[in-house]
PDB file of C-alpha atoms in Angstrom:
ATOM      1  CA  MET A   1     -38.526  80.767-150.380  1.00 56.00           C
ATOM      2  CA  SER A   2     -35.535  83.009-150.924  1.00 62.00           C
ATOM      3  CA  LYS A   3     -32.060  82.880-152.342  1.00 60.00           C
ATOM      4  CA  VAL A   4     -29.535  81.717-149.752  1.00 61.00           C
ATOM      5  CA  LYS A   5     -26.677  84.068-149.053  1.00 63.00           C
ATOM      6  CA  GLN A   6     -23.344  82.809-150.365  1.00 60.00           C
ATOM      7  CA  GLN A   7     -21.674  82.380-146.965  1.00 64.00           C
ATOM      8  CA  GLU A   8     -24.617  80.344-145.610  1.00 63.00           C
ATOM      9  CA  ASN A   9     -24.639  78.209-148.732  1.00 65.00           C
ATOM     10  CA  ASP A  10     -20.926  77.381-148.528  1.00 82.00           C
ATOM     11  CA  HIS A  11     -21.346  75.295-145.352  1.00 86.00           C
ATOM     12  CA  TYR A  12     -24.054  73.093-146.862  1.00 88.00           C
ATOM     13  CA  LEU A  13     -22.296  72.857-150.196  1.00 89.00           C
ATOM     14  CA  LYS A  14     -19.028  71.816-148.547  1.00 92.00           C
ATOM     15  CA  ASN A  15     -20.795  69.107-146.520  1.00 93.00           C
ATOM     16  CA  PHE A  16     -22.603  67.802-149.588  1.00 94.00           C
ATOM     17  CA  LEU A  17     -19.442  67.732-151.706  1.00 95.00           C
ATOM     18  CA  THR A  18     -17.574  65.922-148.919  1.00 96.00           C
ATOM     19  CA  PHE A  19     -20.359  63.345-148.702  1.00 97.00           C
ATOM     20  CA  LEU A  20     -20.368  62.955-152.480  1.00 96.00           C
ATOM     21  CA  ALA A  21     -16.583  62.530-152.651  1.00 97.00           C
ATOM     22  CA  GLN A  22     -16.655  59.878-149.921  1.00 98.00           C
ATOM     23  CA  ASP A  23     -19.484  58.010-151.620  1.00 97.00           C
ATOM     24  CA  ILE A  24     -17.676  58.039-154.971  1.00 96.00           C
ATOM     25  CA  GLU A  25     -14.491  56.804-153.309  1.00 97.00           C
ATOM     26  CA  ASN A  26     -16.280  54.050-151.383  1.00 98.00           C
ATOM     27  CA  ASN A  27     -18.580  52.961-154.227  1.00 97.00           C
ATOM     28  CA  PRO A  28     -16.933  53.702-157.591  1.00 96.00           C
ATOM     29  CA  THR A  29     -19.021  51.015-159.315  1.00 97.00           C
ATOM     30  CA  HIS A  30     -22.182  53.038-158.620  1.00 95.00           C
ATOM     31  CA  ILE A  31     -21.105  55.719-161.105  1.00 94.00           C
ATOM     32  CA  HIS A  32     -22.736  55.324-164.502  1.00 94.00           C
ATOM     33  CA  PRO A  33     -23.139  57.763-167.382  1.00 95.00           C
ATOM     34  CA  ILE A  34     -26.673  58.806-168.233  1.00 96.00           C
ATOM     35  CA  SER A  35     -28.099  57.591-171.514  1.00 97.00           C
ATOM     36  CA  PHE A  36     -28.582  59.870-174.508  1.00 98.00           C
ATOM     37  CA  ASP A  37     -32.329  59.263-174.205  1.00 98.00           C
ATOM     38  CA  LEU A  38     -32.388  60.501-170.610  1.00 97.00           C
ATOM     39  CA  PHE A  39     -30.211  63.487-171.503  1.00 97.00           C
ATOM     40  CA  ASN A  40     -32.481  64.407-174.410  1.00 97.00           C
ATOM     41  CA  ARG A  41     -35.579  63.996-172.230  1.00 97.00           C
ATOM     42  CA  ALA A  42     -34.121  66.302-169.575  1.00 95.00           C
ATOM     43  CA  GLN A  43     -33.222  68.878-172.217  1.00 95.00           C
ATOM     44  CA  SER A  44     -36.740  68.779-173.634  1.00 96.00           C
ATOM     45  CA  LEU A  45     -38.211  69.430-170.180  1.00 95.00           C
ATOM     46  CA  VAL A  46     -36.224  72.649-169.710  1.00 93.00           C
ATOM     47  CA  ALA A  47     -36.109  73.851-173.317  1.00 95.00           C
ATOM     48  CA  GLY A  48     -36.983  77.526-173.597  1.00 93.00           C
ATOM     49  CA  ILE A  49     -36.878  78.171-169.856  1.00 92.00           C
ATOM     50  CA  ASP A  50     -34.704  81.110-168.835  1.00 90.00           C
ATOM     51  CA  VAL A  51     -33.680  81.486-165.189  1.00 87.00           C
ATOM     52  CA  ASP A  52     -32.173  84.615-163.671  1.00 88.00           C
ATOM     53  CA  LEU A  53     -30.818  83.674-160.245  1.00 86.00           C
ATOM     54  CA  ASP A  54     -30.450  87.348-159.339  1.00 87.00           C
ATOM     55  CA  THR A  55     -34.177  88.050-159.709  1.00 85.00           C
ATOM     56  CA  PRO A  56     -36.154  87.766-156.448  1.00 82.00           C
ATOM     57  CA  LEU A  57     -38.772  85.010-156.361  1.00 80.00           C
ATOM     58  CA  CYS A  58     -41.317  87.460-154.943  1.00 75.00           C
ATOM     59  CA  ASP A  59     -41.498  91.110-153.847  1.00 68.00           C
ATOM     60  CA  GLU A  60     -40.772  90.160-150.208  1.00 66.00           C
ATOM     61  CA  ASP A  61     -37.330  88.840-151.170  1.00 55.00           C
ATOM     62  CA  GLU A  62     -36.016  92.198-152.352  1.00 56.00           C
TER      63      GLU A  62
END
């Protein structure tokens, strides 16, 4: 696994955002806020985890 280069990522990101925008437009009733309980649970799962996206995942990625 390696970090995707920005230009490669843009194509997939654009397609996903287009899909998301169309889905929101076609199904606005599907949008619901998350509950405080779910938010707090998610926060507890990642508490204390630091991520540096510029650090290679392994030596081969450098």
